[in-house]
Coordinates of C-alpha atoms in Angstrom, one line a residue:
Chain C
M1 CA -16.9 -10.3 -12.9
L2 CA -14.5 -13.3 -13.4
L3 CA -15.4 -16.7 -12.3
I4 CA -12.4 -18.3 -10.7
H5 CA -11.6 -21.8 -9.8
C6 CA -10.1 -22.3 -6.4
P7 CA -8.0 -25.4 -6.7
Y8 CA -8.0 -25.9 -3.1
C9 CA -11.8 -25.4 -2.7
E10 CA -12.6 -27.3 -5.9
A11 CA -15.1 -24.8 -7.0
D12 CA -15.9 -22.0 -9.5
L13 CA -16.5 -18.9 -7.3
P14 CA -17.0 -15.3 -8.2
E15 CA -14.0 -12.8 -8.2
L16 CA -15.1 -10.9 -5.2
E17 CA -13.9 -13.6 -3.0
F18 CA -10.4 -13.6 -4.4
R19 CA -7.4 -10.9 -4.2
H20 CA -5.1 -10.6 -7.4
A21 CA -1.7 -11.0 -5.9
G22 CA 0.6 -10.0 -8.9
E23 CA 2.7 -11.9 -11.3
A24 CA 3.3 -15.6 -10.4
H25 CA 6.9 -17.4 -10.5
V26 CA 8.7 -14.1 -9.3
A27 CA 11.2 -16.1 -6.9
R28 CA 12.4 -13.9 -3.8
P29 CA 16.2 -14.1 -3.9
S30 CA 17.3 -15.9 -0.6
N31 CA 20.3 -13.4 -0.3
L32 CA 18.2 -10.2 -0.6
A33 CA 21.3 -8.4 1.2
D34 CA 23.9 -9.5 -1.3
I35 CA 22.3 -8.9 -4.7
T36 CA 23.1 -5.9 -6.8
D37 CA 20.7 -2.9 -7.2
E38 CA 19.7 -4.4 -10.6
Q39 CA 19.1 -7.8 -9.5
F40 CA 16.7 -6.2 -6.9
E41 CA 14.9 -3.9 -9.4
A42 CA 14.6 -7.2 -11.7
F43 CA 13.0 -9.1 -8.9
F44 CA 10.9 -6.2 -7.2
F45 CA 9.8 -3.9 -9.7
I46 CA 10.2 -5.3 -13.4
R47 CA 7.1 -7.1 -14.6
E48 CA 6.2 -9.1 -17.7
N49 CA 3.0 -7.5 -18.3
R50 CA 2.3 -9.6 -21.2
K51 CA -0.4 -9.1 -23.9
G52 CA -1.4 -12.9 -24.1
V53 CA -1.0 -15.8 -21.6
V54 CA 0.0 -14.4 -17.9
F55 CA 0.8 -16.5 -15.0
E56 CA -0.5 -14.8 -11.8
R57 CA -1.1 -15.4 -8.1
W58 CA -4.5 -15.2 -6.9
R59 CA -5.7 -15.4 -3.0
H60 CA -8.8 -16.9 -2.1
L61 CA -9.4 -14.3 0.5
H62 CA -12.9 -14.5 1.5
G63 CA -12.9 -18.5 1.2
C64 CA -10.0 -20.9 2.3
G65 CA -7.5 -17.9 2.4
R66 CA -4.9 -19.6 0.5
F67 CA -2.6 -18.6 -2.3
F68 CA -2.9 -20.3 -5.9
N69 CA -1.5 -19.6 -9.4
A70 CA -3.6 -19.2 -12.5
A71 CA -2.9 -19.1 -16.3
R72 CA -5.1 -16.5 -18.2
H73 CA -5.3 -14.7 -21.4
S74 CA -4.7 -11.1 -20.7
V75 CA -6.8 -10.1 -23.8
S76 CA -10.1 -12.4 -23.2
D77 CA -9.4 -12.5 -19.6
K78 CA -10.5 -16.3 -19.7
F79 CA -8.7 -18.8 -17.4
I80 CA -6.7 -21.5 -18.8
R81 CA -6.1 -23.2 -15.6
T82 CA -5.5 -22.6 -12.0
Y83 CA -3.0 -24.7 -9.8
K84 CA -1.7 -24.9 -6.3
A85 CA 1.1 -22.7 -5.0
G86 CA 4.2 -24.4 -5.3
E87 CA 3.6 -26.5 -8.4
P88 CA 5.9 -25.6 -11.3
K89 CA 4.7 -23.5 -14.4
P90 CA 2.5 -25.5 -16.4
Q91 CA 3.2 -26.2 -20.1
L92 CA 0.2 -25.2 -22.0
S93 CA -1.1 -26.9 -25.0
E94 CA -1.8 -24.9 -28.3
R95 CA -5.3 -26.1 -27.8
E96 CA -5.6 -24.7 -24.3
I97 CA -4.1 -21.4 -25.3
A98 CA -6.3 -21.3 -28.5
A99 CA -9.6 -21.9 -26.3
A100 CA -8.6 -18.7 -24.3
T101 CA -7.8 -16.6 -27.2
P102 CA -10.3 -14.0 -28.4
I103 CA -11.6 -14.3 -31.7
G104 CA -13.3 -11.6 -34.0
R105 CA -11.9 -8.7 -31.8
G106 CA -10.5 -7.3 -35.1
T107 CA -10.5 -3.6 -33.9
P108 CA -7.5 -1.6 -34.2
A109 CA -7.3 -1.3 -30.8
N110 CA -7.3 -4.8 -29.8
E111 CA -4.8 -6.3 -32.5
P112 CA -2.5 -8.3 -32.6
I113 CA -2.9 -10.5 -29.9
R114 CA 0.5 -12.0 -28.6
L115 CA 0.5 -15.4 -27.6
T116 CA 4.2 -16.0 -26.4
G117 CA 7.1 -13.9 -25.9
E118 CA 8.6 -14.9 -29.2
G119 CA 8.1 -13.3 -32.7
D120 CA 6.0 -10.1 -33.2
G121 CA 2.4 -11.7 -33.0
Q122 CA 1.9 -11.0 -36.8
Chain F
M1 CA -4.1 26.0 -41.5
Q2 CA -7.3 27.7 -41.6
K3 CA -7.4 30.2 -38.6
F4 CA -10.4 29.9 -36.6
S5 CA -11.9 32.9 -35.5
A6 CA -15.3 34.8 -35.2
L7 CA -14.8 36.4 -38.6
S8 CA -14.1 32.9 -40.4
L9 CA -17.1 31.3 -38.4
L10 CA -19.2 33.7 -39.8
R11 CA -17.9 33.6 -43.4
E12 CA -18.5 29.6 -43.1
A13 CA -21.8 30.3 -41.6
L14 CA -22.9 32.4 -44.7
R15 CA -21.6 29.7 -47.1
G16 CA -23.2 26.6 -45.7
H17 CA -20.0 25.9 -43.8
K18 CA -18.7 24.3 -47.1
G19 CA -15.0 25.8 -47.0
W20 CA -13.7 23.9 -44.0
G21 CA -10.7 21.7 -45.2
R22 CA -9.2 18.8 -43.8
Q23 CA -7.6 19.9 -40.1
W24 CA -4.7 17.8 -40.5
D25 CA -2.9 16.0 -43.6
A26 CA -3.0 12.3 -44.0
P27 CA 0.4 11.9 -45.8
E28 CA 1.9 8.8 -47.0
P29 CA 4.9 7.7 -44.6
R30 CA 8.3 8.7 -45.8
T31 CA 11.2 6.3 -45.5
E32 CA 13.0 8.3 -42.8
Y33 CA 12.2 10.8 -40.3
D34 CA 14.2 12.4 -37.6
V35 CA 12.0 11.4 -34.9
I36 CA 9.3 8.7 -34.9
I37 CA 6.7 9.0 -32.2
V38 CA 4.4 5.8 -31.4
G39 CA 1.2 6.7 -30.4
A40 CA -1.3 9.6 -31.5
G41 CA -2.8 10.2 -28.2
G42 CA -2.7 13.3 -26.6
H43 CA 0.8 13.1 -25.1
G44 CA 2.1 12.0 -28.3
L45 CA 0.8 14.5 -30.2
A46 CA 1.4 17.2 -27.8
T47 CA 5.1 15.9 -27.9
A48 CA 5.2 16.3 -31.6
Y49 CA 3.9 19.8 -31.7
Y50 CA 6.4 21.1 -29.2
L51 CA 9.1 19.3 -31.0
A52 CA 8.1 21.5 -34.1
K53 CA 7.6 24.7 -32.3
E54 CA 10.1 24.9 -29.5
H55 CA 12.9 22.8 -31.1
G56 CA 12.4 23.2 -34.7
V57 CA 12.4 19.4 -35.1
T58 CA 9.7 19.2 -37.8
N59 CA 10.7 16.0 -39.6
V60 CA 8.8 14.1 -37.2
A61 CA 6.1 11.2 -37.7
V62 CA 3.3 10.3 -35.3
L63 CA 2.5 6.5 -35.9
E64 CA -0.9 5.7 -34.5
K65 CA -2.1 1.9 -35.0
G66 CA -6.0 2.9 -34.6
W67 CA -7.3 6.3 -34.9
L68 CA -6.0 9.6 -33.6
G69 CA -7.2 10.1 -30.1
G70 CA -8.9 6.5 -30.0
G71 CA -7.1 5.3 -27.0
N72 CA -7.1 6.5 -23.3
T73 CA -7.2 10.4 -24.8
G74 CA -10.8 9.6 -25.7
R75 CA -11.7 7.8 -22.7
N76 CA -11.1 9.5 -19.7
T77 CA -12.8 11.6 -17.4
T78 CA -10.9 15.0 -18.6
I79 CA -10.2 16.0 -15.0
I80 CA -7.4 18.4 -14.6
R81 CA -5.6 19.3 -11.3
S82 CA -2.2 19.8 -9.7
N83 CA -2.4 19.3 -6.2
Y84 CA 0.2 16.6 -5.9
L85 CA 2.4 16.1 -2.8
Y86 CA 5.8 15.7 -4.0
D87 CA 7.9 18.5 -5.6
E88 CA 8.4 16.8 -8.6
S89 CA 4.7 15.8 -9.3
A90 CA 3.7 19.5 -8.3
G91 CA 6.2 20.6 -11.0
I92 CA 5.2 18.6 -13.9
Y93 CA 1.4 18.7 -13.1
D94 CA 1.2 22.6 -12.6
H95 CA 3.6 23.1 -15.5
A96 CA 0.6 21.5 -17.5
V97 CA -2.2 23.5 -15.7
K98 CA -0.2 26.7 -16.5
L99 CA -0.1 25.4 -20.2
W100 CA -3.8 24.4 -20.2
E101 CA -4.6 28.1 -19.2
G102 CA -3.3 29.4 -22.5
L103 CA -3.7 26.5 -24.6
S104 CA -6.7 27.1 -26.7
R105 CA -5.4 30.5 -27.9
E106 CA -1.9 28.9 -28.4
I107 CA -3.0 26.4 -30.8
N108 CA -6.1 28.1 -32.3
Y109 CA -8.3 25.4 -31.1
N110 CA -10.9 25.5 -28.5
V111 CA -9.9 22.6 -26.0
M112 CA -12.8 24.0 -23.6
Y113 CA -10.4 24.2 -20.6
S114 CA -12.8 25.0 -17.7
P115 CA -11.2 25.7 -14.3
R116 CA -14.3 25.2 -12.4
G117 CA -12.6 23.7 -9.4
V118 CA -11.8 20.4 -8.3
M119 CA -13.0 19.4 -4.7
M120 CA -11.5 16.3 -3.0
L121 CA -13.5 15.0 -0.1
A122 CA -12.5 14.0 3.2
H123 CA -14.3 11.3 5.0
N124 CA -12.3 10.6 8.0
V125 CA -9.3 11.7 10.5
H126 CA -6.7 10.4 8.0
D127 CA -8.2 12.0 5.0
V128 CA -8.3 15.2 7.0
Q129 CA -4.6 15.0 7.7
V130 CA -3.5 13.9 4.7
F131 CA -5.5 16.7 2.7
K132 CA -4.1 19.3 5.0
R133 CA -0.5 18.1 4.4
H134 CA -1.1 18.1 0.8
I135 CA -2.5 21.8 1.1
H136 CA 0.7 23.0 3.0
A137 CA 2.9 21.1 0.5
N138 CA 1.2 22.5 -2.3
R139 CA 1.1 26.0 -0.9
L140 CA 4.9 25.7 -0.7
N141 CA 5.2 24.6 -4.4
G142 CA 2.9 27.8 -5.4
V143 CA 0.0 25.3 -6.3
D144 CA -3.3 26.7 -5.2
N145 CA -5.1 24.2 -2.8
E146 CA -7.5 25.3 0.1
W147 CA -9.2 23.7 3.0
L148 CA -13.1 23.7 3.1
T149 CA -15.6 22.9 5.8
P150 CA -18.4 20.6 4.9
E151 CA -20.7 23.8 5.0
Q152 CA -18.2 25.5 2.8
A153 CA -18.1 22.3 0.4
K154 CA -21.8 22.3 0.1
E155 CA -21.8 26.0 -0.9
F156 CA -19.4 25.2 -3.6
C157 CA -21.0 22.2 -4.5
P158 CA -24.9 22.5 -3.7
P159 CA -25.8 18.7 -4.6
L160 CA -23.3 17.4 -2.1
N161 CA -25.0 15.4 1.1
I162 CA -23.1 16.7 4.1
S163 CA -25.6 15.0 6.5
R164 CA -23.9 13.4 9.4
S165 CA -25.8 10.3 8.9
A166 CA -24.1 9.5 5.6
R167 CA -22.6 6.3 5.3
Y168 CA -19.2 8.0 4.9
P169 CA -19.8 11.7 6.1
V170 CA -17.9 14.4 4.8
V171 CA -15.9 16.1 7.4
G172 CA -14.0 18.6 5.0
A173 CA -12.6 19.0 1.7
A174 CA -9.6 20.2 -0.4
L175 CA -10.4 22.6 -3.1
Q176 CA -8.2 23.4 -6.0
R177 CA -9.9 26.3 -8.0
R178 CA -7.6 26.2 -11.0
G179 CA -8.4 22.4 -11.3
G180 CA -11.4 21.6 -14.0
T181 CA -12.0 19.9 -17.1
A182 CA -11.0 20.1 -20.7
R183 CA -12.7 18.5 -23.9
H184 CA -10.4 15.6 -24.4
D185 CA -11.0 15.0 -28.0
A186 CA -10.3 18.5 -28.7
V187 CA -7.0 18.2 -27.0
A188 CA -6.1 15.5 -29.5
W189 CA -7.8 17.2 -32.5
G190 CA -6.1 20.6 -31.7
Y191 CA -2.6 19.4 -31.2
A192 CA -3.0 17.0 -34.5
R193 CA -3.9 20.3 -36.1
A194 CA -1.1 22.5 -34.8
A195 CA 1.3 19.7 -35.2
S196 CA 0.5 19.0 -38.8
D197 CA 0.6 22.7 -39.6
R198 CA 4.1 22.7 -38.7
G199 CA 5.0 19.8 -41.0
V200 CA 4.7 16.8 -38.6
H201 CA 3.3 13.7 -40.4
I202 CA 0.6 12.3 -38.5
I203 CA 0.0 8.4 -39.7
Q204 CA -3.0 6.7 -38.8
N205 CA -3.7 2.8 -39.1
C206 CA 0.1 2.2 -38.8
E207 CA 0.9 -0.1 -36.2
V208 CA 4.5 -0.8 -34.9
T209 CA 5.2 -4.3 -35.2
G210 CA 8.8 -4.2 -34.6
I211 CA 11.8 -1.8 -33.3
D212 CA 15.0 -2.2 -35.2
R213 CA 18.4 -1.8 -33.4
G214 CA 21.7 -1.3 -35.4
P215 CA 25.0 -2.9 -34.6
D216 CA 25.8 -0.3 -32.0
G217 CA 22.5 -1.2 -30.1
A218 CA 20.9 2.2 -30.9
V219 CA 17.5 2.4 -32.5
S220 CA 17.5 2.6 -36.2
G221 CA 13.8 2.3 -37.2
V222 CA 10.6 0.4 -36.7
Q223 CA 8.8 -2.1 -38.7
T224 CA 5.0 -1.3 -39.2
T225 CA 2.1 -2.4 -40.9
R226 CA 2.8 0.2 -43.8
G227 CA 6.3 -0.8 -44.1
P228 CA 9.7 -0.1 -42.4
I229 CA 10.5 3.7 -41.4
R230 CA 14.1 4.5 -40.3
A231 CA 14.7 6.9 -37.4
K232 CA 17.6 7.7 -35.1
K233 CA 14.9 8.6 -32.4
I234 CA 12.1 6.9 -31.4
A235 CA 9.6 8.0 -28.5
V236 CA 7.1 5.3 -27.1
V237 CA 4.0 6.9 -26.0
V238 CA 1.5 4.2 -26.0
A239 CA 0.1 4.3 -22.3
G240 CA -1.2 0.7 -21.6
H241 CA 1.0 -1.0 -24.3
T242 CA 4.1 0.5 -23.2
S243 CA 5.4 -2.9 -22.1
V244 CA 4.3 -4.5 -25.2
L245 CA 6.2 -2.1 -27.2
M246 CA 9.2 -1.8 -25.2
E247 CA 9.9 -5.5 -25.3
M248 CA 10.3 -4.8 -29.0
A249 CA 13.5 -3.0 -28.2
G250 CA 14.3 -5.4 -25.5
V251 CA 13.6 -3.1 -22.6
R252 CA 11.6 -4.6 -19.6
M253 CA 9.5 -2.2 -17.7
P254 CA 8.5 -1.7 -14.2
L255 CA 4.8 -1.7 -15.3
E256 CA 1.8 -3.5 -15.0
S257 CA -1.4 -2.8 -17.2
Y258 CA -5.0 -2.5 -15.7
P259 CA -8.4 -2.0 -17.0
L260 CA -10.0 1.1 -15.8
Q261 CA -13.7 2.1 -16.4
A262 CA -15.9 5.2 -16.7
L263 CA -19.4 6.0 -17.4
V264 CA -21.6 8.8 -18.6
S265 CA -25.3 9.4 -17.6
E266 CA -28.1 10.7 -19.9
P267 CA -27.8 14.2 -20.7
V268 CA -29.4 16.5 -18.3
K269 CA -29.4 20.4 -17.8
P270 CA -26.6 22.0 -15.9
C271 CA -26.8 21.0 -12.3
F272 CA -23.3 20.1 -11.1
P273 CA -21.0 23.3 -11.0
C274 CA -17.5 21.6 -10.4
V275 CA -15.4 18.4 -10.1
V276 CA -15.7 16.2 -7.1
M277 CA -13.7 13.3 -6.2
S278 CA -13.4 11.1 -3.1
N279 CA -10.6 8.7 -2.8
T280 CA -11.7 7.2 0.2
V281 CA -15.3 6.0 -1.4
H282 CA -13.7 6.0 -4.7
A283 CA -15.9 8.1 -7.0
Y284 CA -15.3 11.1 -8.9
I285 CA -17.8 13.2 -11.1
S286 CA -18.3 16.1 -13.2
Q287 CA -20.8 17.2 -15.9
S288 CA -19.9 17.7 -19.3
D289 CA -20.9 20.5 -21.5
K290 CA -23.2 18.1 -23.4
G291 CA -24.8 17.7 -20.0
E292 CA -23.8 13.9 -19.2
L293 CA -22.6 13.4 -15.8
V294 CA -19.1 12.1 -16.3
I295 CA -18.1 9.5 -13.7
G296 CA -14.7 7.6 -13.1
A297 CA -14.6 4.2 -11.5
G298 CA -11.8 2.3 -10.3
T299 CA -9.4 -0.2 -11.8
D300 CA -9.9 -3.9 -11.8
Q301 CA -7.6 -6.0 -9.5
Y302 CA -6.2 -7.7 -12.3
T303 CA -3.8 -6.9 -15.1
S304 CA -5.4 -7.0 -18.3
Y305 CA -5.4 -5.7 -21.9
S306 CA -9.0 -6.5 -22.5
Q307 CA -10.3 -2.7 -22.6
T308 CA -13.3 -3.9 -20.4
G309 CA -13.8 -4.4 -16.9
G310 CA -15.9 -6.1 -14.0
L311 CA -19.5 -4.7 -13.6
H312 CA -19.1 -4.5 -9.9
I313 CA -16.4 -2.0 -10.1
L314 CA -19.1 0.5 -11.8
T315 CA -21.8 -0.5 -9.5
H316 CA -19.3 0.1 -6.5
T317 CA -18.7 3.8 -7.8
L318 CA -22.2 4.4 -8.4
D319 CA -23.2 3.4 -4.9
A320 CA -20.8 6.1 -3.6
I321 CA -22.0 8.5 -5.9
C322 CA -25.8 8.2 -5.0
E323 CA -24.7 8.2 -1.1
M324 CA -22.7 11.6 -1.8
F325 CA -25.3 13.1 -4.4
P326 CA -28.7 11.7 -3.3
M327 CA -30.4 13.5 -6.3
F328 CA -28.7 11.4 -8.9
T329 CA -30.2 8.2 -7.4
R330 CA -32.8 7.9 -10.2
M331 CA -30.4 9.1 -13.1
K332 CA -30.2 6.6 -16.0
M333 CA -26.6 5.8 -17.1
L334 CA -25.9 5.7 -20.9
R335 CA -22.6 4.3 -21.7
T336 CA -19.7 2.6 -20.0
W337 CA -16.1 2.0 -21.3
G338 CA -12.9 0.7 -20.4
G339 CA -9.4 1.5 -21.3
I340 CA -6.0 0.0 -20.2
V341 CA -3.6 1.9 -18.0
D342 CA -0.1 1.5 -17.4
V343 CA 0.6 1.6 -13.6
T344 CA 4.4 2.2 -12.2
P345 CA 5.1 0.8 -8.6
D346 CA 5.1 4.3 -7.2
R347 CA 2.3 5.9 -9.3
S348 CA 4.5 8.5 -11.0
P349 CA 5.0 8.5 -14.6
I350 CA 8.2 7.9 -16.3
L351 CA 9.4 10.5 -18.9
A352 CA 13.0 9.7 -19.8
K353 CA 15.7 8.4 -22.0
T354 CA 16.3 4.4 -21.8
P355 CA 19.2 2.2 -21.8
V356 CA 18.7 1.9 -25.6
K357 CA 20.4 4.8 -27.3
G358 CA 17.6 6.9 -29.3
L359 CA 14.8 5.3 -27.6
Y360 CA 12.5 7.4 -25.3
V361 CA 9.5 6.6 -23.1
N362 CA 6.8 8.4 -22.0
C363 CA 4.5 6.3 -19.7
G364 CA 3.3 5.2 -16.5
W365 CA 0.6 8.0 -16.2
G366 CA -1.6 5.3 -14.6
T367 CA -5.2 6.5 -13.8
G368 CA -4.4 10.1 -14.3
G369 CA -2.5 11.1 -17.5
F370 CA -5.0 13.5 -19.3
K371 CA -4.3 16.6 -16.7
A372 CA -0.7 16.4 -17.7
T373 CA -0.9 16.3 -21.4
P374 CA 0.5 19.6 -22.3
G375 CA 3.2 19.7 -19.8
S376 CA 4.3 16.0 -20.6
G377 CA 4.4 16.8 -24.3
H378 CA 6.3 20.2 -23.5
V379 CA 9.1 18.4 -21.4
F380 CA 9.4 15.3 -23.3
A381 CA 9.9 17.3 -26.5
H382 CA 12.9 18.8 -24.7
T383 CA 13.9 15.3 -23.6
I384 CA 13.9 14.2 -27.1
A385 CA 15.5 17.2 -28.8
R386 CA 18.3 17.7 -26.5
D387 CA 19.0 14.1 -25.5
E388 CA 18.6 15.3 -22.0
P389 CA 15.9 15.6 -19.6
H390 CA 14.0 19.2 -18.9
A391 CA 14.5 20.1 -15.3
I392 CA 10.7 19.3 -14.7
N393 CA 11.0 15.8 -15.6
A394 CA 14.4 15.1 -14.4
G395 CA 13.1 13.0 -11.7
F396 CA 11.0 11.1 -13.7
T397 CA 13.5 8.6 -14.9
L398 CA 13.5 5.0 -15.4
E399 CA 16.4 4.4 -13.2
R400 CA 14.6 5.4 -10.1
F401 CA 13.4 2.0 -9.6
R402 CA 16.9 0.8 -9.3
T403 CA 18.6 3.7 -7.4
G404 CA 15.4 3.8 -5.2
R405 CA 14.6 7.6 -5.6
L406 CA 10.8 6.9 -6.0
I407 CA 8.3 9.7 -6.3
D408 CA 5.8 8.0 -4.3
E409 CA 2.9 9.3 -4.9
A410 CA 1.1 6.0 -4.4
A411 CA 2.1 6.2 -0.8
A412 CA 0.9 10.0 -0.7
A413 CA -2.6 9.4 -1.8
A414 CA -3.2 5.9 -0.6
V415 CA -5.1 5.0 -4.1
A416 CA -4.4 5.2 -7.7
H417 CA -5.0 8.9 -8.6

C-alpha cells in the first residue's frame, strides 16, 4: 500500500484514503463542440502511460476530499512529490528522479527503466 | 519434432527419458525476416504458429526480452470463457473456445484444457438483470450460458455458501459449461514447439529497444540488444508494455497499465470442481491440477510497471473468498505475484493495423487475455499476412476511439473482466 502525502492536509496518509484519478495536466478543451475527432481522441482516450516518471491526479476522498497532483516513478511506485491542483507541472531534478528510481532490479522483465520520453533508455 | 504419443512415452520410459530433445530451437537471429513478432507470450507465439500454419509465412522471428511465457502468460489464473455481451466480443472469445477444444490434438501438446464450467455469481438485483441479459445475448450468438438458482449453483459447486445471512448472499448464477481452465505454461510451450517446428525463430533474451522506420514512414526493422534486425512487418504483442513499444514507432496508445495480482494456496486434494467468479465482491477461484487454489485479485488503482501490488488488494479478495467458501478460512496461501496489464478505455482489446505501415498491434486484453490466446493468434496472423483484419477482429481497431464505435464491455460488465 502506498503512503501518500496530501499537500492540503500536509500529512503522509495510507493509500486507502485516496482515489487515483488518472493522468494529470490533461487540459479539457474549452471548445469541445468545435474540435476534431482526432483532437477529442487525444484529449479523452490517449494516455502517456509512461514507464518512468508519471504525473497523475489523486483525490483525498476519505479526507479533505480535494484533488491534487503527484509525480511518481511508475516502476518503483515511489512518490517524488505531490503538489496542489492548479500548480504547473514541476521541473524535477536529476537527484529527485534518481532517488525514486529502483536499483538492483535487473531482471529481464524489469529492464530497462525509462526516465524520460527521450532516447531508448539504454 | 518428436511426436508425443502413448508409444513415445512408453519408449522413453523404458530408456530413462534420455531421448527427449529440445522442444524448440534456439537459433541465432537472422539479419532479416518477413515478419517480426515482439513478445513471446501466448498471443505472440500463437500468432507465429498460425502465420506459419495457415498462411505459409514461416520466415518469422518472435523476439522476447525475457524468457518465453515469462510475462502475463505465466502469471494469469488460466480461466477460459466466452460469455461476453457484445457480438464482437462473443465472436472472438468463442472463436478461441472452439480452438481450445481441439488445441492439444492440433499442436500435439497437452494444454490441459478442462471445460469444467465457469460460474459467475449474482449477489443483487442488478447482477441478476445483467447476467440474464448476458445469457440472452449469448444465446443469440450461439454461446452457451445458463441461469442457475442458488440451490442449483450449490449443487454445481458444493463448497459455495448460499446462506441468506451471508454478507453478500448468492441470489443466482450464470454458468457457462464450456468455460474452464487450461495449463498456461503448456500453452506457451506448445505453441512455441509447434511454431519452431514450422521454421519460426524464437529468440529469447532479445529485447527490442527501437523500431526503425524508412523514409516512407513504413517500418523497416527493429533495434535489439542482440543487434538490428530488418523486417517489413512488425507485430507488437507485449501486453503491459505496449505503450512503451509503440512510442518507439511514434504511435500513442489509448492504454493504461495496471498491476494485477493473483495468488495460490498450499496444494490440497481435489475439493473444488469448477471456476467461480464474482464480479460484485471481486473474487475468482479455481483449483489447479497440482491442487493449489488459484485465486485472482483485482488491479491496483494506480498505473504502474512495478509487477507488484498492494497487500490490501489481496486481503480484500480473500475476505470475499472466505465469505463465499467458509471451508477455505483456514487455508494457507503459498505465493502471490503481480503482472502488468494494459487496459483500454472500453475494456476490449485492440487487434489491428496501425497508422504506421507494416506495424500491427495486439494489445489491450486488460485483465482477461489468456482465454483468448488461440483465437487472438489466429485472427491476428490473418491480419498480418493479408494486411487486413479477419471478420472476427474487424471491430477491434485502434480507430474506434476516434470514430466512437467502442465495444464497451467495461459498461457491460461494470468491472474489469
